[in-house]
Coordinates of C-alpha atoms and ligand atoms in Angstrom, one line a residue:
M246 CA -0.7 -18.9 94.5
Q247 CA -1.9 -15.8 97.1
A248 CA 1.2 -13.5 96.5
K249 CA 1.4 -11.0 99.4
V250 CA 4.2 -9.3 98.8
V251 CA 4.9 -8.1 94.2
T252 CA 9.4 -7.4 94.5
V253 CA 9.4 -5.7 91.4
G254 CA 13.2 -6.0 89.2
L255 CA 14.9 -8.3 90.2
G256 CA 18.2 -7.6 89.5
Y257 CA 21.2 -7.3 92.1
I258 CA 19.1 -6.1 94.9
G259 CA 15.4 -7.3 94.1
L260 CA 16.4 -11.1 93.4
P261 CA 17.7 -10.9 97.4
T262 CA 15.3 -9.5 98.1
S263 CA 12.7 -11.4 97.1
A264 CA 14.5 -14.3 97.9
L265 CA 14.0 -13.6 101.7
I266 CA 10.8 -12.7 102.4
A267 CA 9.8 -16.1 100.9
N268 CA 12.5 -17.3 102.8
S269 CA 10.5 -15.9 106.1
G270 CA 7.1 -17.6 105.1
I271 CA 5.7 -14.4 102.6
A272 CA 4.1 -15.7 99.4
V273 CA 6.3 -13.2 96.8
H274 CA 5.5 -12.5 93.2
G275 CA 8.4 -11.1 91.6
V276 CA 8.4 -9.2 88.5
D277 CA 10.5 -8.6 85.8
I278 CA 10.5 -7.5 82.2
S279 CA 13.3 -9.7 81.5
Q280 CA 12.0 -13.5 80.6
H281 CA 15.1 -14.6 80.5
V282 CA 15.7 -14.0 84.3
V283 CA 11.6 -15.3 85.3
D284 CA 12.4 -18.4 83.2
T285 CA 15.4 -18.4 84.7
I286 CA 14.5 -17.9 88.9
N287 CA 11.6 -20.5 87.9
A288 CA 13.3 -23.0 87.4
G289 CA 15.0 -22.9 90.6
K290 CA 18.5 -21.0 90.2
I291 CA 20.1 -17.3 89.6
H292 CA 21.0 -15.1 86.7
I293 CA 23.6 -12.5 88.5
V294 CA 26.3 -13.5 91.0
E295 CA 26.0 -13.2 94.9
P296 CA 27.0 -16.0 97.1
E297 CA 24.5 -18.0 99.5
L298 CA 21.6 -16.9 96.7
D299 CA 21.9 -20.2 95.0
Q300 CA 20.9 -21.8 98.1
A301 CA 18.4 -19.2 99.0
V302 CA 16.4 -18.9 95.8
A303 CA 15.9 -22.8 95.0
K304 CA 14.7 -23.2 98.4
A305 CA 11.8 -20.6 98.4
V306 CA 10.7 -21.7 94.7
K307 CA 10.9 -25.5 95.9
E308 CA 8.9 -24.4 98.6
G309 CA 6.5 -22.4 96.7
F310 CA 6.7 -19.8 98.1
L311 CA 8.6 -17.5 95.2
Q312 CA 7.0 -17.8 92.0
A313 CA 8.0 -14.6 88.9
G314 CA 6.8 -13.3 86.3
T315 CA 6.7 -10.5 84.0
Q316 CA 3.4 -9.0 84.9
P317 CA 2.3 -8.0 88.7
I318 CA -0.5 -9.8 90.3
V319 CA -2.6 -8.8 93.0
A320 CA -0.8 -8.4 96.5
D321 CA -0.6 -6.2 99.7
T322 CA 3.2 -4.9 99.7
Y323 CA 3.9 -4.0 96.4
L324 CA 8.4 -3.3 96.5
I325 CA 10.3 -1.4 93.7
V326 CA 13.5 -2.8 92.6
V327 CA 14.3 -1.1 89.0
P328 CA 17.1 0.6 87.9
T329 CA 17.6 4.3 88.6
P330 CA 20.3 5.7 86.7
F331 CA 21.3 8.8 84.6
K332 CA 20.4 9.9 81.8
G333 CA 23.5 11.4 79.5
D334 CA 23.9 14.8 81.4
H335 CA 23.8 13.6 84.3
Q336 CA 20.7 14.1 84.9
P337 CA 17.7 11.4 87.2
D338 CA 16.2 9.2 84.9
I339 CA 13.4 8.1 87.4
S340 CA 11.7 6.5 84.1
Y341 CA 12.1 3.2 85.6
V342 CA 10.3 3.7 88.8
Q343 CA 7.3 5.4 86.6
S344 CA 7.1 2.5 84.6
A345 CA 7.7 -0.4 87.5
T346 CA 3.9 1.4 89.5
E347 CA 2.3 2.7 86.1
G348 CA 2.1 -1.4 86.0
I349 CA 1.1 -1.9 89.2
I350 CA -1.8 0.9 89.3
P351 CA -4.7 -0.9 88.2
L352 CA -4.3 -3.1 90.9
L353 CA -4.0 -1.0 94.4
K354 CA -7.1 -1.0 96.7
E355 CA -7.1 0.0 99.9
G356 CA -4.5 -0.5 102.9
D357 CA -1.7 -2.0 100.4
L358 CA 1.8 -1.0 101.0
Y359 CA 3.7 0.5 98.4
I360 CA 7.3 1.5 98.5
I361 CA 10.3 2.5 97.0
E362 CA 13.8 0.5 97.4
S363 CA 15.3 1.5 94.4
T364 CA 18.0 5.1 94.6
S365 CA 15.9 8.4 94.0
P366 CA 16.0 11.9 93.5
V367 CA 14.5 14.0 96.5
G368 CA 10.9 13.5 96.1
T369 CA 10.3 10.6 94.0
T370 CA 7.6 8.6 96.6
E371 CA 5.6 11.4 96.9
K372 CA 5.9 12.5 92.7
M373 CA 4.5 8.2 92.6
M374 CA 1.9 8.8 94.6
D375 CA 0.7 11.8 93.2
L376 CA 0.6 9.9 90.1
V377 CA -0.6 6.5 91.8
L378 CA -3.4 8.9 93.6
S379 CA -4.1 11.3 89.8
R380 CA -5.0 7.3 88.3
R381 CA -7.0 6.4 91.4
P382 CA -8.0 9.2 93.1
E383 CA -11.1 6.7 95.4
L384 CA -7.6 5.2 97.2
T385 CA -6.7 9.1 98.3
G386 CA -5.8 8.5 101.8
K387 CA -6.2 4.8 101.8
V388 CA -2.5 3.7 100.9
Y389 CA 0.4 3.5 102.6
F390 CA 4.4 5.3 100.3
A391 CA 7.1 4.4 101.7
Y392 CA 10.6 4.3 100.8
C393 CA 13.5 2.4 101.9
P394 CA 17.0 2.5 101.1
E395 CA 19.6 -0.4 100.3
R396 CA 22.7 -0.5 101.9
V397 CA 24.5 -3.9 100.7
L398 CA 27.6 -4.2 100.2
P399 CA 28.0 -7.0 96.5
G400 CA 29.4 -10.6 97.7
N401 CA 27.6 -10.1 101.8
V402 CA 24.1 -9.4 100.1
M403 CA 22.4 -12.0 101.8
Y404 CA 24.0 -11.5 105.3
E405 CA 24.1 -7.2 105.4
L406 CA 19.7 -8.0 104.0
V407 CA 19.3 -9.2 107.2
H408 CA 21.9 -8.0 109.3
N409 CA 22.0 -3.6 108.5
D410 CA 19.8 -1.6 110.1
R411 CA 17.0 0.3 108.0
V412 CA 16.1 3.7 107.1
I413 CA 12.3 3.3 106.2
G414 CA 10.5 6.9 105.7
G415 CA 7.2 7.3 105.0
V416 CA 4.8 9.9 103.5
D417 CA 2.3 10.4 106.7
E418 CA 3.7 8.9 110.1
E419 CA 0.6 5.6 109.2
S420 CA 2.7 4.9 106.1
T421 CA 6.1 4.7 108.0
Q422 CA 5.0 2.2 110.3
K423 CA 3.5 0.5 108.1
A424 CA 6.2 -0.1 106.4
L425 CA 8.2 -0.6 109.7
T426 CA 6.4 -3.2 110.5
F427 CA 6.2 -5.2 107.2
Y428 CA 10.5 -5.4 106.8
G429 CA 10.3 -6.3 111.0
Q430 CA 9.8 -9.7 110.1
F431 CA 12.4 -10.2 108.4
V432 CA 15.2 -8.0 109.2
K433 CA 16.9 -7.9 112.1
G434 CA 19.3 -4.8 111.7
E435 CA 17.7 -1.5 113.3
L436 CA 14.6 -0.4 112.0
H437 CA 14.8 3.8 111.6
A438 CA 11.8 5.6 111.5
T439 CA 11.9 9.0 109.2
N440 CA 10.2 10.7 106.7
A441 CA 10.1 9.8 102.6
R442 CA 12.0 13.3 101.5
T443 CA 14.5 12.1 104.4
A444 CA 15.1 8.3 103.7
E445 CA 15.6 9.3 99.9
M446 CA 18.0 12.5 100.8
C447 CA 20.5 10.0 103.3
K448 CA 21.1 6.9 100.5
L449 CA 21.7 10.4 98.2
T450 CA 23.9 11.5 101.9
E451 CA 25.6 8.0 102.4
N452 CA 27.1 7.7 98.7
A453 CA 28.2 11.4 98.4
S454 CA 29.8 11.7 101.4
R455 CA 32.1 8.9 100.1
D456 CA 33.0 10.4 97.1
S457 CA 32.9 13.5 99.1
Q458 CA 36.1 12.2 101.3
I459 CA 37.6 10.3 98.4
A460 CA 38.4 13.0 96.2
F461 CA 40.2 15.2 100.1
A462 CA 42.2 12.2 99.1
N463 CA 42.2 12.6 95.4
E464 CA 43.3 15.7 95.5
L465 CA 45.6 15.1 97.8
S466 CA 48.0 12.4 95.7
L467 CA 47.5 15.6 92.8
I468 CA 48.9 18.4 95.2
C469 CA 51.7 15.0 97.1
D470 CA 53.2 14.6 93.5
K471 CA 53.9 18.3 92.6
A472 CA 55.4 18.1 95.9
G473 CA 57.3 15.6 95.7
I474 CA 55.7 13.4 98.8
N475 CA 54.7 9.9 98.6
V476 CA 50.3 10.3 99.5
W477 CA 50.1 6.7 101.3
E478 CA 53.1 7.8 104.2
L479 CA 51.1 10.9 104.7
I480 CA 47.9 10.2 104.5
R481 CA 49.2 7.2 107.2
L482 CA 50.7 9.3 109.6
A483 CA 47.6 12.6 109.4
N484 CA 45.9 8.9 109.7
K485 CA 47.4 9.4 113.2
H486 CA 45.7 12.2 114.6
P487 CA 42.7 10.9 116.9
R488 CA 39.9 12.6 115.5
V489 CA 40.7 12.9 111.2
N490 CA 40.2 9.4 109.3
I491 CA 41.5 10.3 105.9
L492 CA 39.8 8.3 102.7
Q493 CA 42.7 6.4 100.5
P494 CA 43.2 7.8 96.8
G495 CA 43.0 5.8 93.9
C496 CA 43.0 6.3 90.2
G497 CA 38.9 7.2 90.3
V498 CA 35.7 6.6 91.3
G499 CA 33.4 4.4 89.8
G500 CA 30.4 1.7 90.2
H501 CA 26.7 1.9 89.7
C502 CA 26.4 3.8 93.6
I503 CA 29.4 6.3 94.5
A504 CA 29.8 7.7 91.5
V505 CA 26.3 7.7 90.2
D506 CA 23.9 9.3 93.1
P507 CA 26.5 12.2 93.5
Y508 CA 24.3 13.4 90.1
F509 CA 20.9 13.2 91.7
L510 CA 21.6 15.5 94.4
T511 CA 23.5 18.1 92.5
A512 CA 21.0 18.1 89.5
D513 CA 18.2 18.7 91.9
F514 CA 20.1 21.3 93.9
P515 CA 23.0 22.4 92.2
M516 CA 23.5 26.0 93.8
E517 CA 23.5 24.1 97.4
S518 CA 25.9 20.8 96.4
R519 CA 28.8 22.9 95.1
M520 CA 31.4 20.7 97.1
I521 CA 29.4 17.6 95.7
A522 CA 29.8 18.5 92.8
Q523 CA 33.6 19.8 93.0
A524 CA 34.2 15.9 94.3
R525 CA 32.6 14.4 91.7
E526 CA 34.8 16.6 88.7
T527 CA 37.9 16.5 91.2
N528 CA 37.4 11.9 90.6
N529 CA 36.8 12.0 87.3
Y530 CA 39.3 14.6 87.3
K531 CA 41.8 12.4 89.0
S532 CA 41.2 9.6 86.4
F533 CA 42.1 12.1 83.3
W534 CA 45.4 12.9 85.5
C535 CA 46.7 9.6 85.1
A536 CA 45.3 8.9 81.8
E537 CA 47.8 12.1 80.3
K538 CA 50.7 10.6 83.8
V539 CA 51.0 7.4 81.6
K540 CA 51.5 9.2 78.2
N541 CA 54.3 11.3 79.6
A542 CA 55.8 8.6 80.8
R543 CA 55.2 7.0 77.6
L544 CA 57.0 10.2 75.6
E545 CA 59.1 10.6 78.2
F546 CA 60.4 6.6 77.6
E547 CA 60.9 7.0 73.4
L548 CA 62.7 10.1 73.6
K549 CA 65.0 8.8 76.1
N550 CA 65.7 5.0 73.8
G551 CA 63.9 5.8 71.3
R552 CA 61.9 3.0 70.7
Q553 CA 57.8 2.5 72.0
P554 CA 57.5 0.9 75.4
A555 CA 56.4 -2.0 76.3
I556 CA 53.5 -0.8 78.3
A557 CA 50.7 -3.3 81.4
I558 CA 47.3 -1.6 83.0
M559 CA 47.0 -3.7 85.9
G560 CA 43.8 -3.1 86.3
L561 CA 40.1 -2.9 85.6
A562 CA 37.8 -2.7 87.9
F563 CA 36.5 0.0 89.9
K564 CA 37.5 -1.7 93.3
P565 CA 40.2 -3.8 94.0
N566 CA 39.6 -8.1 94.2
I567 CA 36.2 -7.6 92.1
D568 CA 35.2 -8.1 88.9
D569 CA 32.8 -5.5 88.9
L570 CA 33.7 -3.0 85.8
R571 CA 30.7 -1.1 85.8
E572 CA 31.7 3.2 85.7
S573 CA 35.3 2.1 85.9
P574 CA 37.4 5.1 86.0
A575 CA 40.6 2.8 84.8
I576 CA 38.8 1.1 82.0
H577 CA 38.3 5.4 80.8
I578 CA 42.1 5.0 81.7
A579 CA 42.5 2.0 79.7
E580 CA 40.9 3.4 76.2
R581 CA 43.3 7.0 76.6
V582 CA 45.5 5.3 77.0
L583 CA 45.1 3.2 73.8
Q584 CA 43.7 5.7 71.5
D585 CA 47.5 7.3 72.3
S586 CA 49.8 4.0 72.1
G587 CA 50.6 4.4 69.7
D588 CA 52.7 0.9 67.9
A589 CA 53.0 0.2 72.1
D590 CA 52.9 -2.6 72.7
M591 CA 50.5 -2.6 75.3
F592 CA 49.1 -5.4 77.2
I593 CA 45.2 -5.3 79.4
V594 CA 45.6 -7.3 82.8
E595 CA 42.2 -7.7 84.3
P596 CA 42.6 -11.0 86.9
N597 CA 39.2 -11.4 88.0
V598 CA 37.7 -11.6 84.5
H599 CA 37.9 -14.2 82.1
E600 CA 37.6 -12.7 78.9
H601 CA 36.7 -8.1 77.8
K602 CA 34.3 -7.2 74.5
V603 CA 36.6 -4.8 74.1
F604 CA 40.3 -5.4 75.7
K605 CA 42.5 -8.8 75.2
L606 CA 44.0 -9.6 78.1
T607 CA 47.1 -11.2 80.0
D608 CA 48.2 -12.5 82.3
Y609 CA 49.2 -10.6 85.0
K610 CA 52.8 -11.9 85.6
E611 CA 52.9 -11.6 81.6
A612 CA 52.8 -8.3 81.1
A613 CA 54.7 -7.4 84.3
N614 CA 57.4 -9.1 83.4
K615 CA 56.9 -7.7 79.8
A616 CA 56.3 -4.1 80.5
D617 CA 59.1 -1.2 80.0
I618 CA 56.0 1.1 82.1
V619 CA 53.9 -1.4 85.0
V620 CA 50.8 0.5 85.1
L621 CA 49.1 0.2 88.9
L622 CA 44.7 1.0 88.3
V623 CA 43.3 -1.0 91.3
A624 CA 45.3 -2.9 93.8
H625 CA 44.5 -6.7 93.2
N626 CA 45.1 -8.5 95.6
E627 CA 47.8 -9.8 93.0
F628 CA 49.2 -7.4 92.3
K629 CA 51.1 -7.0 95.2
E630 CA 52.8 -10.2 94.7
L631 CA 55.0 -8.7 91.7
S632 CA 58.3 -7.6 91.5
Y633 CA 60.3 -5.3 88.8
S634 CA 63.5 -5.2 87.9
D635 CA 65.5 -1.7 87.5
H636 CA 65.1 -0.3 84.4
Q637 CA 61.0 -0.9 84.7
I638 CA 58.7 2.5 85.2
V639 CA 55.8 1.7 87.9
L640 CA 53.2 4.0 87.5
D641 CA 51.1 2.5 91.3
F642 CA 47.9 5.3 90.9
C643 CA 46.7 2.9 94.2
G644 CA 49.1 1.7 96.2
V645 CA 50.0 -1.5 95.8
G646 CA 53.2 -0.4 96.7
G647 CA 52.0 1.4 100.4
A648 CA 54.2 4.1 102.2
N649 CA 57.2 2.5 101.9
Ligands
NAD726 N1 23.3 -2.7 93.4 C1 23.8 -2.4 94.5 O1 24.7 -3.3 95.0 C2 22.2 -1.9 94.6 C3 23.2 -1.3 96.3 C4 21.8 0.0 97.4 C5 21.2 0.2 96.2 N2 19.9 0.4 94.3 C6 20.1 0.5 93.4 O2 18.3 -0.6 93.6 C7 17.9 0.2 92.6 C8 18.1 -1.6 91.7 O3 19.7 -2.1 91.7 P1 20.2 -3.5 91.1 O4 22.3 -3.5 91.2 O5 18.9 -4.8 91.7 O6 19.3 -3.7 89.4 P2 20.1 -4.8 88.2 O7 20.0 -3.8 86.4 O8 20.7 -5.5 89.2 O9 18.2 -4.9 89.2 C9 17.0 -4.2 87.9 C10 16.1 -5.9 87.5 O10 15.2 -4.5 87.0 C11 14.6 -5.0 86.3 N3 13.4 -3.8 85.2 C12 14.0 -3.0 84.4 N4 12.8 -2.2 84.4 C13 11.6 -3.1 85.2 C14 10.3 -3.2 85.2 N5 9.5 -1.8 84.7 N6 9.7 -3.3 85.5 C15 10.4 -4.2 86.0 N7 11.1 -5.3 86.2 C16 12.0 -3.8 85.5 C17 15.5 -5.3 84.8 O11 15.2 -5.7 83.7 C18 16.6 -6.2 86.2 O12 16.4 -7.1 85.8 C19 18.7 0.7 91.4 O13 18.0 2.2 92.6 C20 20.1 1.1 92.2 O14 20.6 1.8 92.7 C21 21.3 -0.9 93.7

């Protein structure tokens, strides 16, 4: 196969993207450092859970438009879709992007297009261009560099990859146009042209915006708790204002995007991004606060009843009705409560996960039935049907009980 496109990184974003491009009749060579990932894809199978992805990959591989390998090969367009986590001190780690770029530097030729899709700090595309051109100065002005962030919703990736609008920014006008033409082959959503730095910032802005708005709701929940007001009722009423739209509070903010990406701004612009930094702190504090609330409820119960309560921790995922536990505040709370629980019986519940390597999981009905203190951390649908007896204490941190 003569590959037209090389995608580097075949995870939650890279694999669906590769399959989509391949199924529009463009030969794709996908690269991953994991031999298991490569072998699975070459067998026409998938290693991640995403609806409709299995058929898309099976078709693309069977028809010869998608193949995988551990090394890149010569192509016309290179897409970088590797992880961009942060380091211990909340500094962005772009070493995966750099190593993926280094792998393709020897293969680049005049007229090629290089695109980063990984969520990246502002200036990363220019930095990678400088790296490429420092090693291949003869390509100066002859290779196109662009950035195009991803904003799909896990669970609906195959639809959103095609139909979502995309923001596309090149390091210069020609690069932007080249990248627009590339995405125009398989994206039906509108393509919005800008420059690379704005496109990088756009992705970070989207997630920092969500984080800040959730922080506002979480801050309200702290105030309401002290003031004796039902925060969910309050928000429902405030949102009757035609120009007010407050989000819902919860037990913190988790996941691999909203809880991570704002740090890409605060790390590089610490003086200017104080509200964004405060939002991160507020959301992290909310988890700590929830754990303290459970601890206090446990102590009160013990004083009143002369015995340890049984506690049910309801939900571990980072949002309702999914099995994704990455950066989940509920896990953090469960760990803190467990550390403090002494001899108390603890039931940990996550109906979307069968097994967990740290926690012994209990059926949600059994836990809710046996616990003296029920701690609702994630508003999973299953929890909405539960009812409790009068002597049970219910700490609802995620609004399962709603505004009533
Ligand atoms: N998952 C999402 O919903 C989502 C949404 C928007 C943006 N993003 C961003 O997209 C990027 C990729 O995320 P993901 O969820 O697909 O990650 P992932 O962890 O699912 O997949 C990344 C893949 O890259 C491979 N890899 C790592 N280093 C490599 C290298 N040097 N060469 C080749 N392969 C390498 C890994 O083995 C892995 O299979 C990240 O920057 C992420 O922030 C993700």
